[in-house]
PDB file of C-alpha atoms in Angstrom:
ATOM      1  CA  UNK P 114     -27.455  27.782  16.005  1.00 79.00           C
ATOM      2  CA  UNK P 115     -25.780  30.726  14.272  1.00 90.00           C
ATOM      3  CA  UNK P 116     -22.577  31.790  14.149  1.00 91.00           C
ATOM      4  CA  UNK P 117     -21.212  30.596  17.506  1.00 93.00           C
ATOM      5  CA  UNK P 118     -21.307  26.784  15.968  1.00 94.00           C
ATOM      6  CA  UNK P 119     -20.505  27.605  12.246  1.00 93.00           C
ATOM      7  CA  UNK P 120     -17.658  29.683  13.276  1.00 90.00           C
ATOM      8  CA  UNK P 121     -16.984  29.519  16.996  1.00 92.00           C
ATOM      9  CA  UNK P 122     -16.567  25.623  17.538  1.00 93.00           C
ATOM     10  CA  UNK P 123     -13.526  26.080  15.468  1.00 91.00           C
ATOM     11  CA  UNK P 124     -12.053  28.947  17.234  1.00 90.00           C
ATOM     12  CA  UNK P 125     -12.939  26.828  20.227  1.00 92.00           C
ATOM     13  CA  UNK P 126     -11.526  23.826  19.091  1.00 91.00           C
ATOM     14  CA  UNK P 127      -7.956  26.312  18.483  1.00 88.00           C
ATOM     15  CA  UNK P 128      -7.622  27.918  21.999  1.00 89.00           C
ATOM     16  CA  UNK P 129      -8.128  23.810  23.389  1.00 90.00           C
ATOM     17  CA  UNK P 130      -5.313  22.947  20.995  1.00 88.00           C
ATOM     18  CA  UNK P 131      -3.550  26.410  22.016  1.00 86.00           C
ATOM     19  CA  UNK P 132      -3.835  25.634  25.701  1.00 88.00           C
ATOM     20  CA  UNK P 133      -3.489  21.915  25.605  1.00 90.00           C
ATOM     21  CA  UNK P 134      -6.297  22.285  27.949  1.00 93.00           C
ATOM     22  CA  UNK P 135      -9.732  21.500  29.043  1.00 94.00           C
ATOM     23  CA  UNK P 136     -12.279  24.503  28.588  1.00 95.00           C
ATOM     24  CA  UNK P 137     -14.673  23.792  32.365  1.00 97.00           C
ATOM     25  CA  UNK P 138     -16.773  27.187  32.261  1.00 97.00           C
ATOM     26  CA  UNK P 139     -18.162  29.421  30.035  1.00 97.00           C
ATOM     27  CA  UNK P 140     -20.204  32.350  30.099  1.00 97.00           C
ATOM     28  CA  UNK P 141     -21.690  33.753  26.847  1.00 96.00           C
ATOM     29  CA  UNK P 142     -23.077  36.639  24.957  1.00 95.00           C
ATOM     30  CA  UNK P 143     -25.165  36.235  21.808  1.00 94.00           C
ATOM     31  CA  UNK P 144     -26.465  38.675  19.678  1.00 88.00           C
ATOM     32  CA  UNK P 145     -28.515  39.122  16.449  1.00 80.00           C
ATOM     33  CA  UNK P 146     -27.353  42.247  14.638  1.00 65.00           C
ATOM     34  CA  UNK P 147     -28.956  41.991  11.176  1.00 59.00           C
ATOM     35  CA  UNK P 148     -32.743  41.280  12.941  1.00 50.00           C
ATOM     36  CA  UNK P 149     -32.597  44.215  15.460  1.00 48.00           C
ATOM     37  CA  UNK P 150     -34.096  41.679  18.522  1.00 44.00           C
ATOM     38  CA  UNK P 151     -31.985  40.289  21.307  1.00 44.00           C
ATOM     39  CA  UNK P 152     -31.284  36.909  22.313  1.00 43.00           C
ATOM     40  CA  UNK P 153     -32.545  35.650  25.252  1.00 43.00           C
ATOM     41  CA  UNK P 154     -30.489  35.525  28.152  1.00 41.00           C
ATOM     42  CA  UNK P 155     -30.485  39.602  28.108  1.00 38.00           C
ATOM     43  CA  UNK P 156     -33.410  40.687  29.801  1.00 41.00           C
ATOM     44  CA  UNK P 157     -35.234  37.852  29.286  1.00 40.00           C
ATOM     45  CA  UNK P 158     -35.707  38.424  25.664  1.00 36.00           C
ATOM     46  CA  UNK P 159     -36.086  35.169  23.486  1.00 42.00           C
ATOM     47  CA  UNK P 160     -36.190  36.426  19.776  1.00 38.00           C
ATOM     48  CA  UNK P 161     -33.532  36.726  18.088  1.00 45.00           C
ATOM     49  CA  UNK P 162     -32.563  37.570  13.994  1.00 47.00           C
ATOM     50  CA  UNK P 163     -34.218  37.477  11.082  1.00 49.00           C
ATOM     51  CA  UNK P 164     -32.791  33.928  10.661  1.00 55.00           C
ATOM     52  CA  UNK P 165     -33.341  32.940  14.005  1.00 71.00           C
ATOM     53  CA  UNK P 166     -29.802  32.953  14.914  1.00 84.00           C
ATOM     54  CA  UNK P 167     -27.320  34.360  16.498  1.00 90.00           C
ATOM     55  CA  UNK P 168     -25.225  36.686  14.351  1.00 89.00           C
ATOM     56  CA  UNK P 169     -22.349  37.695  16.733  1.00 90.00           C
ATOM     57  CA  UNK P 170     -21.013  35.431  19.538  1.00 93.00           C
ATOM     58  CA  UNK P 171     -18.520  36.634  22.674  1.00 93.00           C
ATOM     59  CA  UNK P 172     -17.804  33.906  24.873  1.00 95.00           C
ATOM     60  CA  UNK P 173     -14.902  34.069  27.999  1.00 96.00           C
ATOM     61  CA  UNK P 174     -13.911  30.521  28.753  1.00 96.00           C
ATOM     62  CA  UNK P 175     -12.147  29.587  31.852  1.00 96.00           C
ATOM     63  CA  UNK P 176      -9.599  26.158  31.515  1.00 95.00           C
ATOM     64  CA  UNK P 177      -8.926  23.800  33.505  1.00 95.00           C
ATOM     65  CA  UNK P 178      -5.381  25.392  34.525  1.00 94.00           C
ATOM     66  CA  UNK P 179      -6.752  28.376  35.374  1.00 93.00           C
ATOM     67  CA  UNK P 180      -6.469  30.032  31.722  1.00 92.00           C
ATOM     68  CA  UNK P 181      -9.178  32.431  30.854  1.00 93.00           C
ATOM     69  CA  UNK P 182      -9.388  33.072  27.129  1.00 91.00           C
ATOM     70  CA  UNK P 183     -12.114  35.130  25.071  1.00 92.00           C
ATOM     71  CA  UNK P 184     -13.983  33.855  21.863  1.00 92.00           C
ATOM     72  CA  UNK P 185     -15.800  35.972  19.318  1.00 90.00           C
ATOM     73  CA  UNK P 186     -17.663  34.535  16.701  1.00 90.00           C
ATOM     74  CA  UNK P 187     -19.707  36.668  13.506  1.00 87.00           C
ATOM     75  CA  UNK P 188     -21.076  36.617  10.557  1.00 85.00           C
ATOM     76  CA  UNK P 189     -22.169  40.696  10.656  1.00 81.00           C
ATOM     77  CA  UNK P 190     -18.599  42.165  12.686  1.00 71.00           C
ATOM     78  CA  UNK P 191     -15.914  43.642  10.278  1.00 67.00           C
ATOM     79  CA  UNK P 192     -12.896  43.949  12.325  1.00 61.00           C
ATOM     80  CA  UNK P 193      -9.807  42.787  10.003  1.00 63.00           C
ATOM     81  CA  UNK P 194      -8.852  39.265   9.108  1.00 64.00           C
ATOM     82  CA  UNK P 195     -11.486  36.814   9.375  1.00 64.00           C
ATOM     83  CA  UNK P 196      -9.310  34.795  12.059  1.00 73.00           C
ATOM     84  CA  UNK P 197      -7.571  36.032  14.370  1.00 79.00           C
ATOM     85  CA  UNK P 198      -5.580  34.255  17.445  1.00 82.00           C
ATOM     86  CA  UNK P 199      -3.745  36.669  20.038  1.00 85.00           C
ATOM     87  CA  UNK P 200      -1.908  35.057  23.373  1.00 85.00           C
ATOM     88  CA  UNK P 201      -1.368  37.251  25.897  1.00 86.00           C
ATOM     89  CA  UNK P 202       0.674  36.189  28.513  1.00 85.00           C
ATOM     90  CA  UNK P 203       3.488  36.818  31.236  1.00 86.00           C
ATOM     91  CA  UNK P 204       6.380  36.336  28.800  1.00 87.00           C
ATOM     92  CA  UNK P 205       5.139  38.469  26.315  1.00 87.00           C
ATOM     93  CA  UNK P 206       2.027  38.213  23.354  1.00 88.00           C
ATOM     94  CA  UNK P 207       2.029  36.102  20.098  1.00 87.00           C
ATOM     95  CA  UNK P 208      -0.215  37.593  17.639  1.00 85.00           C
ATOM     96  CA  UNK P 209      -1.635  34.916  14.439  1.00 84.00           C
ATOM     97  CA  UNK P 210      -3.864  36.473  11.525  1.00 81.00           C
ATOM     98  CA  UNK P 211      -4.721  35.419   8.147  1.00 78.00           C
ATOM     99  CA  UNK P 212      -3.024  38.556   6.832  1.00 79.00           C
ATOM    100  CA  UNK P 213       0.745  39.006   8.522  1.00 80.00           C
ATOM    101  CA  UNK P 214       3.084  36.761   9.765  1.00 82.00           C
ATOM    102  CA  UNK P 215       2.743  35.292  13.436  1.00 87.00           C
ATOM    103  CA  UNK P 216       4.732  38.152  15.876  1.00 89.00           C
ATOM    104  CA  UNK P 217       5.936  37.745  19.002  1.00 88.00           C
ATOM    105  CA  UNK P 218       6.566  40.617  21.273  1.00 88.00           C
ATOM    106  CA  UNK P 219       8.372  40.233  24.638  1.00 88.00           C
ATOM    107  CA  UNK P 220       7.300  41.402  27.904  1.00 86.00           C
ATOM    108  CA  UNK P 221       8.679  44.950  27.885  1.00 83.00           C
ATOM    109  CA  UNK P 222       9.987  44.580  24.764  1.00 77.00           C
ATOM    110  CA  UNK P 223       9.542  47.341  21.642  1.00 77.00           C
ATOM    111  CA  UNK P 224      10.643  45.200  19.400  1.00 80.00           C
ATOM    112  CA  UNK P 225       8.283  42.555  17.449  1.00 86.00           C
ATOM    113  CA  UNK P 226       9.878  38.997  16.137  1.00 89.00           C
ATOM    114  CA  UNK P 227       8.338  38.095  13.175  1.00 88.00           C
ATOM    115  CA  UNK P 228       7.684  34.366  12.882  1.00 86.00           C
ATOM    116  CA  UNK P 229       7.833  32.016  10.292  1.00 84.00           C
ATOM    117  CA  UNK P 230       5.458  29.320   9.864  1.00 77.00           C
ATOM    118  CA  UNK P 231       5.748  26.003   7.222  1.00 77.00           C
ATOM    119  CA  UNK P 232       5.041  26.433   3.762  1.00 77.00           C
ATOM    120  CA  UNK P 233       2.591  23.346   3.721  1.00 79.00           C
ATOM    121  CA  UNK P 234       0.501  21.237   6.075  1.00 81.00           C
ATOM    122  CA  UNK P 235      -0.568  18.180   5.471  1.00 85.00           C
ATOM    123  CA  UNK P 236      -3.992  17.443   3.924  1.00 89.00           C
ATOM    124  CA  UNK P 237      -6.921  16.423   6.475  1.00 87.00           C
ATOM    125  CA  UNK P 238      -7.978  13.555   3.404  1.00 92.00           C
ATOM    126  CA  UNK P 239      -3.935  12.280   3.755  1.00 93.00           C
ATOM    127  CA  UNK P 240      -3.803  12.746   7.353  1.00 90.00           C
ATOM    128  CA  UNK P 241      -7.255  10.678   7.748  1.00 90.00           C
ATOM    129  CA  UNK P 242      -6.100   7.644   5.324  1.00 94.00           C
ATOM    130  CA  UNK P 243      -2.438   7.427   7.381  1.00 93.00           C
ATOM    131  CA  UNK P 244      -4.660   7.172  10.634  1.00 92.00           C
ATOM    132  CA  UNK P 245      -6.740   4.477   9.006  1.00 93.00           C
ATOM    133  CA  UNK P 246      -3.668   2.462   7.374  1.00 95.00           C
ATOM    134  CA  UNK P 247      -1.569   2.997  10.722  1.00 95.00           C
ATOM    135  CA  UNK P 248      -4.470   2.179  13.524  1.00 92.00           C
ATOM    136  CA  UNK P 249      -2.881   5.458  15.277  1.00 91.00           C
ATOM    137  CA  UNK P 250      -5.142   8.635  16.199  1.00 88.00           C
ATOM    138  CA  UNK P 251      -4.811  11.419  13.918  1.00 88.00           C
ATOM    139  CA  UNK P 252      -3.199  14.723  15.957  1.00 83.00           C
ATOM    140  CA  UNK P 253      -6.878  16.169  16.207  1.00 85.00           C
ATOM    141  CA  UNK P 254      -9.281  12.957  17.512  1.00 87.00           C
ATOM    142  CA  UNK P 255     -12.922  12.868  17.497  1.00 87.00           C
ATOM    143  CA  UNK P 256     -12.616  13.527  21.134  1.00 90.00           C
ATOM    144  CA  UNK P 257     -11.244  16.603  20.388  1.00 91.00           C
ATOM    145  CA  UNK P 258     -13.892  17.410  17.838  1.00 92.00           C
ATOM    146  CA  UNK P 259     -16.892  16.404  20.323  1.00 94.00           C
ATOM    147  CA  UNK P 260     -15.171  18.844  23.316  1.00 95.00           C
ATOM    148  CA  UNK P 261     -15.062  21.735  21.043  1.00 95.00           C
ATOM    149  CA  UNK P 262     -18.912  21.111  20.673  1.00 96.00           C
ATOM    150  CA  UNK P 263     -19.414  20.588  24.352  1.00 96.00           C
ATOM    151  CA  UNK P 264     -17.930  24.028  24.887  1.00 96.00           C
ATOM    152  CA  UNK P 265     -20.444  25.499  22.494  1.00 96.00           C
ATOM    153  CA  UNK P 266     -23.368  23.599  23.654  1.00 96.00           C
ATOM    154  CA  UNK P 267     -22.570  24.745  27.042  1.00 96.00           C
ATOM    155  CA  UNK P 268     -22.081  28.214  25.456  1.00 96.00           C
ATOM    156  CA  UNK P 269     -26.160  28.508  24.066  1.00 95.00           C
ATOM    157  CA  UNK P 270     -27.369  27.161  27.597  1.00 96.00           C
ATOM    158  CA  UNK P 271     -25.055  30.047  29.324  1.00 96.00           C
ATOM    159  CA  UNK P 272     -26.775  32.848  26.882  1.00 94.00           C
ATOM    160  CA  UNK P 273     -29.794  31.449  27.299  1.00 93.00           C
ATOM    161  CA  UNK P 274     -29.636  31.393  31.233  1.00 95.00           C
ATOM    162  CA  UNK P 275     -27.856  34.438  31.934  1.00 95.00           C
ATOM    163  CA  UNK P 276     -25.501  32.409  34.014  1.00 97.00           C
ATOM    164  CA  UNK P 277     -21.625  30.982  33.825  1.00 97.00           C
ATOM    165  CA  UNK P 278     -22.967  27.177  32.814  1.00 97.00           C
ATOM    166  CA  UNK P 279     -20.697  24.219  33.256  1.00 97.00           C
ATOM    167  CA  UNK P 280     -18.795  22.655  30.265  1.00 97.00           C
ATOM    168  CA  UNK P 281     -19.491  18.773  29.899  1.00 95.00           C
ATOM    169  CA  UNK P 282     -16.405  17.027  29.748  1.00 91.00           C
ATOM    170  CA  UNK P 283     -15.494  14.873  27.048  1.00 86.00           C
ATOM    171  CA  UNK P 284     -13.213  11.183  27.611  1.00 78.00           C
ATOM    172  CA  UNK P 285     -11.520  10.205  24.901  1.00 63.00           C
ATOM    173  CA  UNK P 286     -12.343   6.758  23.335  1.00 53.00           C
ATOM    174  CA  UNK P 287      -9.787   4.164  22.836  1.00 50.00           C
ATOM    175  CA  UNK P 288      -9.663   2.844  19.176  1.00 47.00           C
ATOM    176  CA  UNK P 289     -12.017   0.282  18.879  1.00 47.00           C
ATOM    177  CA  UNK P 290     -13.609   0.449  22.253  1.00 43.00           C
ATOM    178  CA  UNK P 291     -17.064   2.626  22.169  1.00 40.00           C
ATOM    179  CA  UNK P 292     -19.113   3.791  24.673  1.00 44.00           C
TER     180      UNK P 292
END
């Protein structure tokens, strides 16, 4: 894999938190822009770039509530802040970038709300020793973790196919109990 799994699992693993939703379809776009070739699933080409992977990812994902969101994942696009997260719905659309401050603008509105986020987060090392010490799951579980690769897995096989492909859906484990 290329970018869509270095980058994209993460973005994917954002809109799932975003949503507080299951991802069930996906239909995806991958591209190699440094090597020149396309990826199969576009004519029934199978090369793809110099490195063999996948430079530039667009996926549309359709959720389980009937959300349909849009991932793009690349090591070769320059198009602003490396992430980006806008939400476009009925009420209005709440823009996120590495660059400004989160802003909400109403439906109809002309006027942008600027947001304000916390000044700190806890650290994934502290957050991972109080889920150890407590025996409770962490706010992001493995479960969580192994869906956001299920959406990219499903991802490569809808590139490679041409086709909208099925994503496998992921159970969560109870603690202690494995499959």
């Amino acid at each position: 894999g290329g970018a869509l799994i270095d980058l994209g699992v993460h973005a994917a693993d954002v809109l799932r938190s975003v949503l507080d939703d299951q991802a069930v379809e996906v239909s995806a776009f991958l591209s190699p822009h440094r090597g020149g070739a396309r990826v199969r699933g576009h004519e029934g080409v199978e090369s793809a770039g110099q490195d063999g992977v996948e430079d530039i990812a667009q996926l549309v994902v359709r959720f389980a509530g009937g959300a349909i969101g849009t991932l793009q994942a690349s090591w070769a696009l320059v198009a602003g802040s490396d992430h980006q997260l806008t939400i476009q719905g009925t009420l209005g659309t709440l823009h996120l970038d590495e660059r400004t401050p989160p802003t909400l603008l109403a439906a109809g509105g002309d006027n942008a709300t600027r947001l304000s986020l916390p000044d700190h987060s806890p650290s994934v090392f502290d957050v991972f020793v109080e889920a150890v010490a407590t025996g409770k799951d962490p706010a992001v579980t493995a479960a969580d973790g192994r869906a956001a690769v299920a959406l990219v897995v499903a991802a490569y096989r809808s590139a490679a196919s041409g086709h909208v492909e099925k994503v496998e859906q992921v159970e969560a484990v109870e603690r202690g109990r494995h499959p």
